Amino acid sequence: MRGRAAAGALGVLLLLVQGCAVQEVKPWERDLLAERRMQLEPSALDAFLDLHIYISKEAASGGYGVGGGGCGCN
Amino acid sequence: MQLNHVRRALASATCALLGGHASAAPDGGDGWSVESAVLYYGEKDRVQVLEPTLFASRELDDENRLVVRGVVDVMSGATPNGAVPTDTPQTFTTASSRYTVDADAPPRMDFEDLRLAFGFDWERTGEGGDRRLLTGDVSVETDYLSMGGGGTWSWDTRDRLTTLSLGVGGNFDWVFPGGGPPAPLDPLDGAAALHLIQEEDDDDDEGEGGEGGFEEGEARYGVNTLLGVTQVLSRGALLQLNWTHAEQGGYLDDPYKLLSVVGADGRPVGYRWESRPDRRSSDALFGRLVWQLPLLHHVVHLGYRYYRDDWGVEANTTDLKYRIDLGRRLYLQPHLRYHRQGAADFYRYYLVAGEPLPDHASADYRLAEMESRLAGLKVARETKSGEMALRLEYMVQSGESHPDGAPGILTGYDLYPDLEAVMVQFTWSFRF
C-alpha cells in the first residue's frame, strides 16, 4: 500500500516537472550540465563517507541506490 | 544494524556520472583516477573512528569502466549499551565481557574494532546508449561479515532529457559476537556469562568470541529495489527522483544492546537483551535538485528524503550543499543537513519490573524519536588532475530526556544525552 502511494507520488511529481518546469536543452547547450560540480554526486567518496555515518547513527536509510554491504556499526 | 551504505553511495555516484544529461565523467581518459581520503570521526565521550578510504577508477575501453574501492575503519571508544543511569555503580557481565559503569554515568560499553571493506563497480554502456552498473562489496569486522551486490539499468529517452533507472540489489550478513548472539529478551545472567568468559580464557585456540564464535552466528539478509527518474530541467538544472523499497529479514537485533528493568523507584532490578522483529519492510522517496544559479554561478545541491518502515519509523531528511567558486580553482562548499525521525514502535527507554514483557523492545538510541542537525564546510582546490580538499563538519543529535511518567530517580537523569560529533576529512584525488 505504501509502495503504491510512493510510486504514485513519484509519477505525479514527474508529470508536474515534465509539464511545468522542463525547458528544451539542445545537445550543444549542455556545457554547464557537463561540469563536474553539476553532477548529481560530484564526489562519490564524500557521499560514501557521509552515508556511512548517517546510516550508522539513524534509523532511516535508502533512497540513493541499491545493493548491499553493511557493518555492525556502533 | 541495518546498513546498506556501501552500495548506495556508489550506485548513486555512478549513476550520476553515467547520466546521459551530464555525462562528462570528470575522470575520463587513460590510466587510473584515484580519489583518496582520511576521515576522522569523533563523538564527544563516545565513538572515535579513523577511516582511510581509496577509490580507483579506469576506463577499460569505450564501453567499460571499472571502479575499485577499499576502506579501513579503525574504531574505538564507548557506545551506549541501552541501560539507564542510576545512583550506584552498575556492572554488566555478558558472555564476552564484563564492565562497570560509575554511579550517575550514562552506561556505555568500551570497544575496539577494525573493519575492512572492499568493493567494485563495473559500468557498461550499451550500443543503444543504455547503461548497466554491476556492483559487489565485502566488509569484515571481528564480529560481522557482510556481502552485497546489485545491478542498475538506465535508459535515456530519445531527446536525452530524461533517464529512467531500475535497480535491484541484495546483501547477506553474518553476525557473530563473542559468546554468540544473545537470545531476545533473555535476562543478563551474570553467573552464566562469567562461566563462559572463564571457559574462553581456558581455551586459547578458539580465538575471538571463543565458544559461540563465527560458526555460532546469525544471518541477516536483505533485498532492495530502485525506480528512478532523472530529468534535465534547463541548461543549468537537473532533478532526480528515486523510490527505493527494501525488505530485510533474519537476525536484526544489535547483539550488544540491552534494556534496564526498573522498579517503582526507577532503580534497575535487572537487565534484558533487546529484541527486534525479524522482518523489516521500508520505503524511501528521495528527490534531489542540482541548480546553477544564474549570474552568481553558484551551484545548489538540495536533497530531500521521506522514509517510512513497518517498525513504525518515519523520517524526513533535508540536505543542502552550496558551492561557491572563488576564481578558477578554489571553491567553498557550506553544508547543512536536518534529519528528524519518529521512534520505532518497540522503542523503550527501559522495561518496568512486574509488567508483562512486550514481544519486542529496544533502547537503541538510533531507534528513538530524535533530531539530527549538521553544519559543515568544505574548502577545495582543483588541481590539474584532481582535487585537494578539507572538510570540517559538526553534528548534534538530540532526543527527549525522559518519557512521560518516568519513575522515581529517573526523572533526575538525562536518558537521551545529546550526541555531538566532529568530522574532519582530507581528500586528495589525482591521476596516474
XYZ file of C-alpha atoms in Angstrom:
506
model
C 0.000 0.000 0.000
C 2.750 2.422 0.984
C 4.714 1.311 -2.050
C 1.852 2.155 -4.386
C 1.452 5.533 -2.690
C 5.148 6.278 -3.097
C 5.094 5.230 -6.744
C 2.014 7.369 -7.307
C 3.684 10.363 -5.702
C 6.731 9.828 -7.901
C 4.538 9.738 -11.005
C 2.682 12.899 -10.058
C 5.934 14.714 -9.377
C 7.327 13.633 -12.720
C 4.236 14.844 -14.533
C 4.454 18.191 -12.770
C 8.094 18.521 -13.675
C 7.521 17.471 -17.273
C 4.550 19.722 -17.704
C 5.605 22.847 -15.925
C 9.297 23.189 -15.491
C 11.190 21.473 -18.271
C 12.956 23.568 -20.860
C 14.291 22.076 -24.023
C 18.061 21.760 -23.885
C 19.885 21.124 -27.139
C 22.988 18.959 -27.217
C 25.202 21.996 -27.735
C 23.671 23.661 -24.675
C 24.885 21.030 -22.211
C 28.108 22.721 -21.272
C 27.003 23.578 -17.751
C 25.448 20.168 -17.161
C 28.716 18.555 -18.172
C 30.671 20.284 -15.419
C 31.729 18.096 -12.558
C 30.109 20.348 -9.988
C 26.771 19.842 -11.778
C 26.841 16.063 -11.446
C 24.244 14.570 -9.158
C 27.091 13.400 -6.940
C 30.242 15.396 -7.683
C 32.301 13.387 -5.190
C 31.485 9.704 -4.866
C 33.887 9.475 -1.979
C 32.266 12.275 0.054
C 28.851 10.693 -0.472
C 30.186 7.281 0.503
C 31.639 8.543 3.781
C 28.599 10.674 4.597
C 26.153 7.825 4.102
C 28.261 5.544 6.257
C 27.920 7.998 9.120
C 24.219 8.723 8.693
C 23.184 5.115 8.351
C 25.249 4.173 11.396
C 23.564 6.812 13.543
C 19.976 6.981 12.302
C 17.057 4.606 11.815
C 16.360 5.611 8.223
C 18.194 4.566 5.086
C 17.628 4.183 1.377
C 16.633 6.432 -1.471
C 20.009 6.705 -3.181
C 20.638 3.389 -4.853
C 20.592 -0.366 -4.484
C 22.976 -3.051 -3.384
C 24.301 -4.374 -0.170
C 27.207 -4.163 2.152
C 26.811 -3.251 5.770
C 28.531 -3.166 9.093
C 27.796 -3.815 12.731
C 28.443 -0.177 13.482
C 28.085 1.289 16.952
C 22.363 -2.766 12.346
C 20.730 -2.152 9.013
C 23.429 -0.850 6.786
C 23.482 -0.817 3.066
C 25.682 2.174 2.818
C 28.447 0.907 0.603
C 26.406 0.274 -2.486
C 24.035 3.128 -2.142
C 26.717 5.731 -2.221
C 28.435 4.195 -5.184
C 25.332 3.424 -7.131
C 24.197 6.962 -6.696
C 27.503 8.407 -7.674
C 27.964 6.134 -10.629
C 24.512 6.720 -11.979
C 25.272 10.384 -11.726
C 28.442 10.002 -13.667
C 26.709 7.867 -16.239
C 23.679 10.086 -16.511
C 23.130 10.877 -20.148
C 22.374 14.507 -19.454
C 25.513 15.263 -17.636
C 27.725 12.542 -18.829
C 31.087 14.188 -18.983
C 32.799 11.930 -16.490
C 35.354 14.048 -14.667
C 37.897 11.290 -14.591
C 37.878 10.069 -18.148
C 40.967 9.314 -20.167
C 43.709 6.716 -19.934
C 45.215 5.486 -16.706
C 43.820 5.317 -13.240
C 41.924 8.063 -11.472
C 42.341 7.892 -7.735
C 40.317 9.569 -5.025
C 41.753 9.066 -1.549
C 40.715 10.399 1.822
C 41.315 10.130 5.516
C 38.323 10.822 7.714
C 38.408 11.357 11.435
C 35.010 10.944 13.058
C 34.907 11.724 16.773
C 31.978 11.745 19.171
C 32.237 13.524 22.483
C 32.863 10.819 25.141
C 31.830 8.091 22.714
C 32.991 6.565 19.450
C 36.190 7.563 17.612
C 36.866 6.379 14.065
C 39.797 6.858 11.722
C 38.821 5.904 8.194
C 41.315 5.869 5.311
C 39.475 5.328 2.017
C 40.623 4.789 -1.559
C 38.627 4.797 -4.792
C 40.364 3.999 -8.075
C 38.685 4.018 -11.471
C 39.789 3.244 -15.003
C 38.218 3.307 -18.443
C 38.813 -0.193 -19.779
C 37.641 0.743 -23.270
C 34.956 2.873 -24.886
C 32.190 0.866 -23.254
C 33.502 -0.376 -19.950
C 34.639 1.312 -16.793
C 35.862 -0.262 -13.586
C 35.878 1.235 -10.103
C 37.542 -0.484 -7.152
C 37.496 0.778 -3.606
C 38.901 -0.075 -0.227
C 38.132 1.216 3.253
C 39.731 0.671 6.637
C 37.827 1.682 9.777
C 39.815 1.852 12.994
C 37.185 2.172 15.702
C 37.436 2.665 19.446
C 35.691 4.396 22.311
C 32.411 3.766 24.059
C 28.885 3.226 22.829
C 25.620 3.394 24.817
C 24.539 -0.111 25.808
C 20.887 0.834 26.250
C 20.719 0.739 30.049
C 19.631 3.768 32.103
C 21.928 5.508 34.623
C 21.377 5.083 38.328
C 22.819 6.292 41.625
C 25.079 3.301 42.221
C 27.770 1.680 40.055
C 26.439 -0.871 37.566
C 28.286 -3.991 36.452
C 27.359 -5.686 33.181
C 28.546 -9.232 32.644
C 27.976 -10.723 29.226
C 29.353 -13.801 27.534
C 32.243 -11.832 26.070
C 32.950 -9.041 28.536
C 32.417 -7.614 31.985
C 32.498 -3.902 32.701
C 31.415 -1.484 35.396
C 29.842 1.927 34.915
C 30.161 4.649 37.548
C 27.176 5.847 39.554
C 25.189 8.558 37.732
C 27.094 7.925 34.477
C 25.407 7.008 31.188
C 26.023 3.265 30.730
C 28.409 2.742 27.829
C 30.439 -0.191 26.648
C 34.068 0.307 25.671
C 35.088 -1.343 22.434
C 37.792 -1.531 19.809
C 37.305 -2.909 16.340
C 38.768 -2.917 12.872
C 36.693 -3.020 9.713
C 37.999 -3.774 6.228
C 35.763 -3.224 3.238
C 36.364 -3.789 -0.467
C 34.152 -3.338 -3.447
C 33.922 -2.813 -7.172
C 31.658 -1.272 -9.791
C 31.569 -2.397 -13.374
C 29.839 0.081 -15.642
C 28.981 -0.840 -19.194
C 27.449 1.379 -21.832
C 25.470 -0.497 -24.460
C 25.366 0.265 -28.173
C 21.940 1.820 -27.792
C 23.150 4.121 -25.049
C 21.650 2.138 -22.199
C 23.893 1.794 -19.175
C 24.375 -1.111 -16.834
C 26.061 -0.957 -13.467
C 27.053 -4.064 -11.555
C 28.461 -3.828 -8.044
C 29.889 -6.064 -5.365
C 31.014 -5.428 -1.790
C 32.536 -7.314 1.097
C 33.019 -5.962 4.605
C 34.685 -7.746 7.529
C 34.847 -6.909 11.239
C 35.781 -9.027 14.235
C 32.103 -9.831 14.794
C 30.391 -9.015 11.495
C 30.675 -10.106 7.872
C 28.708 -8.523 5.059
C 28.471 -9.372 1.376
C 26.338 -7.463 -1.075
C 25.786 -6.699 -4.689
C 23.415 -5.111 -7.117
C 22.622 -4.059 -10.628
C 21.187 -0.829 -12.011
C 19.988 -0.319 -15.584
C 19.391 3.122 -17.045
C 17.852 4.301 -20.321
C 17.553 7.747 -21.850
C 14.516 8.974 -23.703
C 15.020 9.950 -27.324
C 15.605 13.616 -26.523
C 18.091 12.595 -23.826
C 16.454 14.882 -21.324
C 15.021 12.087 -19.206
C 16.711 8.996 -17.802
C 14.823 6.084 -16.317
C 16.595 3.758 -13.894
C 15.719 0.392 -12.485
C 17.808 -1.354 -9.870
C 17.833 -4.444 -7.709
C 20.316 -5.439 -5.027
C 20.795 -7.658 -2.053
C 23.007 -8.433 0.877
C 23.832 -11.334 3.130
C 25.375 -10.591 6.528
C 26.653 -12.819 9.290
C 26.590 -11.542 12.894
C 28.901 -13.401 15.274
C 29.539 -11.589 18.569
C 31.750 -13.248 21.137
C 29.747 -15.807 23.061
C 27.150 -15.964 20.299
C 24.156 -13.681 19.793
C 22.075 -13.441 22.971
C 18.512 -14.717 22.966
C 15.972 -11.884 22.598
C 14.684 -10.505 25.908
C 16.719 -13.012 27.894
C 17.893 -11.624 31.234
C 21.605 -10.940 31.584
C 22.704 -13.894 33.630
C 25.910 -12.694 35.196
C 26.894 -16.064 36.662
C 26.371 -17.978 33.429
C 28.136 -15.304 31.398
C 31.080 -15.316 33.780
C 31.330 -19.066 33.338
C 31.539 -18.591 29.571
C 34.245 -15.984 29.910
C 36.307 -18.315 32.068
C 35.878 -21.150 29.562
C 37.154 -18.894 26.794
C 40.141 -17.884 28.882
C 40.979 -21.564 29.333
C 40.985 -22.261 25.601
C 43.329 -20.008 23.684
C 42.731 -21.776 20.383
C 39.172 -20.653 19.967
C 40.072 -17.086 19.095
C 37.804 -14.075 19.384
C 34.478 -14.985 20.808
C 35.606 -18.486 21.767
C 32.531 -20.597 22.290
C 29.853 -19.130 20.140
C 32.274 -17.630 17.636
C 31.864 -17.358 13.867
C 30.054 -20.645 13.443
C 27.505 -19.706 16.104
C 26.498 -16.528 14.326
C 23.149 -15.477 12.948
C 22.237 -14.478 9.384
C 20.789 -11.191 8.249
C 19.738 -10.647 4.653
C 18.001 -8.110 2.513
C 16.719 -7.259 -0.942
C 16.193 -3.744 -2.224
C 14.845 -2.238 -5.410
C 15.012 1.161 -7.055
C 12.877 3.017 -9.530
C 14.341 6.347 -10.566
C 13.892 9.236 -12.945
C 16.428 11.934 -13.740
C 15.199 14.956 -15.635
C 17.041 17.875 -17.190
C 15.001 20.914 -16.264
C 17.036 23.538 -18.052
C 20.554 24.304 -19.216
C 21.612 24.657 -15.576
C 19.225 22.488 -13.594
C 18.771 18.771 -13.045
C 16.253 16.872 -10.952
C 16.440 13.298 -9.673
C 13.595 11.352 -8.118
C 14.081 7.875 -6.662
C 11.809 5.439 -4.948
C 13.515 2.575 -3.147
C 11.939 -0.336 -1.357
C 13.833 -2.660 0.985
C 12.974 -5.948 2.658
C 15.189 -7.189 5.462
C 14.986 -10.440 7.344
C 16.814 -12.652 9.801
C 18.664 -11.531 12.889
C 18.072 -7.773 13.026
C 18.932 -7.286 16.718
C 22.025 -5.475 17.914
C 23.758 -8.185 19.970
C 25.278 -5.619 22.353
C 22.152 -3.616 23.243
C 20.128 -4.257 26.356
C 17.414 -2.627 28.450
C 17.256 -1.909 32.166
C 14.365 -3.430 34.079
C 13.491 -0.787 36.675
C 11.441 -0.872 39.840
C 8.975 1.690 41.125
C 11.822 3.860 42.427
C 13.477 3.944 38.997
C 16.448 1.853 40.066
C 17.393 -1.173 37.945
C 16.474 -4.580 39.310
C 17.849 -6.410 36.272
C 18.674 -6.198 32.582
C 17.374 -7.913 29.473
C 18.724 -8.180 25.940
C 16.865 -6.262 23.303
C 14.503 -7.894 20.804
C 13.571 -6.604 17.343
C 11.215 -8.122 14.776
C 12.909 -10.480 12.328
C 11.415 -8.694 9.310
C 11.583 -5.088 8.209
C 9.989 -3.509 5.186
C 10.871 0.068 4.261
C 10.284 2.665 1.551
C 12.197 5.820 0.777
C 11.244 8.580 -1.620
C 14.209 10.744 -2.497
C 14.432 13.888 -4.567
C 17.487 15.919 -5.460
C 17.858 19.184 -7.329
C 21.122 20.419 -8.797
C 20.823 24.009 -9.880
C 23.393 26.505 -11.078
C 22.237 29.951 -10.091
C 22.141 32.427 -12.962
C 24.543 35.366 -12.672
C 26.193 34.081 -9.449
C 27.065 30.697 -10.990
C 26.969 29.128 -7.544
C 25.687 25.551 -7.529
C 22.957 24.357 -5.203
C 22.579 20.669 -4.310
C 19.300 20.281 -2.465
C 18.081 16.858 -1.406
C 15.035 15.645 0.474
C 14.108 12.140 1.592
C 10.957 10.759 3.114
C 11.400 7.396 4.819
C 8.923 5.019 6.372
C 9.023 1.413 7.562
C 6.837 -1.172 9.224
C 8.725 -0.824 12.506
C 6.910 2.490 12.843
C 9.863 4.696 11.976
C 9.040 7.739 9.883
C 11.749 10.219 8.944
C 12.301 13.387 6.948
C 15.775 14.416 5.871
C 16.843 17.581 4.096
C 20.368 18.163 2.830
C 21.791 21.328 1.301
C 25.204 21.890 -0.219
C 26.023 25.249 -1.742
C 29.145 25.521 -3.860
C 30.783 28.905 -4.252
C 33.622 29.101 -6.741
C 36.352 31.584 -5.902
C 38.337 32.015 -9.074
C 39.161 29.172 -11.420
C 40.337 26.527 -8.993
C 39.306 27.311 -5.433
C 35.843 26.726 -4.054
C 33.950 26.682 -0.770
C 31.006 24.456 -0.069
C 28.904 25.008 3.059
C 26.771 22.023 4.035
C 23.603 21.915 6.136
C 21.575 18.816 6.976
C 18.498 18.283 9.102
C 17.087 14.871 9.952
C 14.035 14.198 12.101
C 12.728 10.739 12.851
C 9.968 9.175 14.878
C 10.607 6.245 17.213
C 10.203 2.597 16.332
C 7.031 1.134 17.820
C 9.030 -1.055 20.167
C 11.498 1.591 21.359
C 11.597 1.802 25.178
C 13.818 3.772 27.500
C 13.546 0.852 29.950
C 11.295 -2.025 30.962
C 9.268 -1.891 34.188
C 9.536 -4.777 36.654
C 6.259 -6.613 37.142
C 4.772 -5.571 33.819
C 4.237 -8.157 31.063
C 7.163 -8.407 28.653
C 6.449 -6.939 25.222
C 7.101 -9.060 22.132
C 9.837 -6.667 21.096
C 11.776 -3.939 22.860
C 14.916 -1.931 22.215
C 16.563 1.025 23.923
C 18.934 1.637 20.992
C 19.192 5.433 20.766
C 19.123 5.179 16.971
C 15.555 3.875 17.070
C 14.326 6.739 19.278
C 12.459 9.865 18.273
C 15.180 12.396 17.649
C 16.554 15.249 15.575
C 19.958 15.428 13.963
C 21.496 18.694 12.822
C 24.691 19.026 10.844
C 26.696 22.003 9.642
C 29.921 21.829 7.700
C 32.283 23.482 5.280
C 34.434 22.097 2.510
C 37.377 24.037 1.150
C 38.836 22.619 -2.040
C 41.395 23.426 -4.651
C 41.164 21.762 -8.022
C 44.460 20.604 -9.459
C 45.442 19.614 -12.973
C 44.490 16.001 -12.381
C 42.131 16.118 -9.443
C 41.439 17.975 -6.258
C 42.691 18.572 -2.734
C 40.040 19.284 -0.144
C 39.473 19.701 3.558
C 36.063 19.137 5.094
C 35.014 20.074 8.619
C 31.587 19.112 9.915
C 29.764 19.167 13.232
C 26.696 17.081 14.053
C 24.359 17.066 17.059
C 21.646 14.507 17.735
C 19.111 15.232 20.431
C 16.028 13.496 21.752
C 13.612 13.503 24.678
C 15.342 13.294 28.056
C 12.524 11.353 29.709
C 9.384 9.544 28.704
C 6.150 10.657 30.339
C 5.749 9.084 33.758
C 9.372 8.100 34.277
C 9.535 6.516 37.720
C 11.482 7.637 40.774
C 15.061 8.757 40.354
C 14.958 8.517 36.542
C 13.390 11.968 36.361
C 16.709 13.290 37.629
C 18.734 11.843 34.722
C 19.013 12.730 31.066
C 18.081 9.420 29.456
C 18.907 10.681 25.959
C 22.099 12.716 26.235
C 22.994 14.623 23.082
C 25.386 13.015 20.661
C 27.947 15.529 19.458
C 30.336 14.583 16.685
C 33.011 16.297 14.634
C 34.221 15.113 11.257
C 37.499 16.141 9.668
C 38.238 14.825 6.201
C 41.223 15.386 3.971
C 40.804 14.350 0.340
C 43.363 14.092 -2.421
C 42.440 12.966 -5.894
C 44.855 12.517 -8.755
C 45.510 10.545 -11.942
C 48.388 8.340 -12.970
